[in-house]
C-alpha positions as a printed NumPy array, in Angstrom:
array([[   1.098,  -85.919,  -19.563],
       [   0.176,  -82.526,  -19.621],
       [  -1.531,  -79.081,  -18.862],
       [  -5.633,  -79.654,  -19.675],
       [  -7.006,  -76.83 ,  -22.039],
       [  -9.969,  -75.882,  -19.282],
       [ -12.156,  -74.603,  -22.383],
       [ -12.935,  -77.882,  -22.856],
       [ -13.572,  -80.618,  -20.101],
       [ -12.234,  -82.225,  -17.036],
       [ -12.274,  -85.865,  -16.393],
       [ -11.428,  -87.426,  -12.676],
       [ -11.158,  -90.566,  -11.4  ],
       [ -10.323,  -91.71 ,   -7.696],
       [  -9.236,  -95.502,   -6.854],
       [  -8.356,  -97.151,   -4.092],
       [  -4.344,  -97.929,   -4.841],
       [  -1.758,  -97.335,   -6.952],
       [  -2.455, -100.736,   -9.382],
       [  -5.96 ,  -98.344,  -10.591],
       [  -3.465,  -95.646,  -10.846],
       [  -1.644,  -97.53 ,  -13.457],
       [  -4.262,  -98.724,  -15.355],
       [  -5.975,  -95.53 ,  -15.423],
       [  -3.573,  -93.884,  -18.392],
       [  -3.208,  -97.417,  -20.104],
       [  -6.625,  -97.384,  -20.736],
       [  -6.732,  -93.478,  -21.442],
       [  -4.538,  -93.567,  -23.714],
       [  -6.277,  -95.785,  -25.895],
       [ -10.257,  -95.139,  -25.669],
       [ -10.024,  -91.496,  -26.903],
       [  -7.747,  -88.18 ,  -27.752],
       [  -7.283,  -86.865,  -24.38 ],
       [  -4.743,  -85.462,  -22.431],
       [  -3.091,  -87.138,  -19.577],
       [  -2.086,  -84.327,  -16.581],
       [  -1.528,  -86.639,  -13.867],
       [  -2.3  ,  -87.714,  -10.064],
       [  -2.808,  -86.303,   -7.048],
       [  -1.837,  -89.643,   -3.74 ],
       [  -4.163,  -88.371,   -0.921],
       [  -3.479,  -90.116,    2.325],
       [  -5.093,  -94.201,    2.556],
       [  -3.928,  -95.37 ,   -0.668],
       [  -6.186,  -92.472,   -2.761],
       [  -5.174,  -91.864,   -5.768],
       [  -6.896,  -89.408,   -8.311],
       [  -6.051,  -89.072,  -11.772],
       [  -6.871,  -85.95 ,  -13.976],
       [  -7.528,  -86.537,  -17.682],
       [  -8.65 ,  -83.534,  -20.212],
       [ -10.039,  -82.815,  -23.717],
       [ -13.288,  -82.027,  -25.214],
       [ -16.613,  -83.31 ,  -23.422],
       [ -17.222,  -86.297,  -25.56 ],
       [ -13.631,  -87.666,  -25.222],
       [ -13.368,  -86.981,  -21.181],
       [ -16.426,  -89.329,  -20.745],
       [ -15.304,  -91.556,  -22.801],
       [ -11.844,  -92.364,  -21.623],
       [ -13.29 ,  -92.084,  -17.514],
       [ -15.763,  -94.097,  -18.783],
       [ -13.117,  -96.69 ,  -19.817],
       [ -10.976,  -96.249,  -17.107],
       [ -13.799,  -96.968,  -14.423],
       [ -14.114, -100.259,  -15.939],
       [ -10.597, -101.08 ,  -16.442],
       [  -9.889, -100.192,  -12.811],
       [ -12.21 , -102.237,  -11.556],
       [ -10.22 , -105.55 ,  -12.743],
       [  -7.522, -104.183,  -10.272],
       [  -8.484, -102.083,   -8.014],
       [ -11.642,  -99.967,   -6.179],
       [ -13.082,  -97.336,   -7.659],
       [ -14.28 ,  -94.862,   -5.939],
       [ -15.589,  -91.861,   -7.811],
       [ -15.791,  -90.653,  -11.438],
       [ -16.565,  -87.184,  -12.627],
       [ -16.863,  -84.808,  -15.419],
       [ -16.717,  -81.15 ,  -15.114],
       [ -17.117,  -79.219,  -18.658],
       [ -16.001,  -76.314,  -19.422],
       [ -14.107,  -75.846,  -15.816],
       [ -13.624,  -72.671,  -14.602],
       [  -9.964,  -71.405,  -15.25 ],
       [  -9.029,  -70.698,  -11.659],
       [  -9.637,  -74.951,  -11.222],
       [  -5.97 ,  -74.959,  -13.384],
       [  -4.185,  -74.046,  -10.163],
       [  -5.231,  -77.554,   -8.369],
       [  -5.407,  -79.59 ,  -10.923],
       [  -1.424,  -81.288,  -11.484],
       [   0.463,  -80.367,  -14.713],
       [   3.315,  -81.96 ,  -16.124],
       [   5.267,  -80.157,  -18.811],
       [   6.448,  -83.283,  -20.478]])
C-alpha cells in the first residue's frame, strides 16, 4: 500500500464487510499495475477501498475486484475518478509502507 499519484486516476470500491475487503487487494494485485492505498470502515460493516494508477489500470483492477467481491460479499458501489483533483489526497488513506 501506498500514496496514489492523483495525476493519474482513482479507483473505489465499497462492500458490504470486511471478507470484500480482503478480496479486494488479492484481486488488485493481480489484474493490473496499480497501487494499493488502503480502506476507509464507515459505520454498518462499510468498507471502501482506494486503489490508484493510470486510467486504464484503475478500471481494470475495480473492474476485477467488483467481481471477485461478489463471491464473498455485497458490493455496493464502484467508481473511477481520473485525473482527481490534488486537494482529494487529503481524504483519501495513505500508507507509507
Amino acid at each position: 500500500m501506498g500514496r496514489i499519484e492523483m495525476s493519474n486516476a482513482l479507483g473505489m470500491v465499497e462492500t458490504l464487510g470486511n471478507m470484500g475487503a480482503v478480496e479486494i487487494p488479492d484481486a488488485t494485485a493481480k489484474a493490473a499495475e496499480v497501487t494499493l492505498a488502503g480502506k476507509i470502515n464507515v459505520d454498518g460493516g462499510i468498507v471502501t477501498t482506494f486503489v490508484g494508477g493510470d486510467v486504464a489500470a484503475a478500471k481494470a483492477a475495480t473492474d476485477t475486484d467488483s467481481t471477485a467481491v461478489k463471491n464473498v460479499s455485497t458490493l455496493r458501489y464502484v467508481r473511477i475518478i481520473s485525473r482527481p483533483d490534488a486537494e482529494i489526497e487529503k481524504i483519501v488513506p495513505h500508507t507509507d509502507a
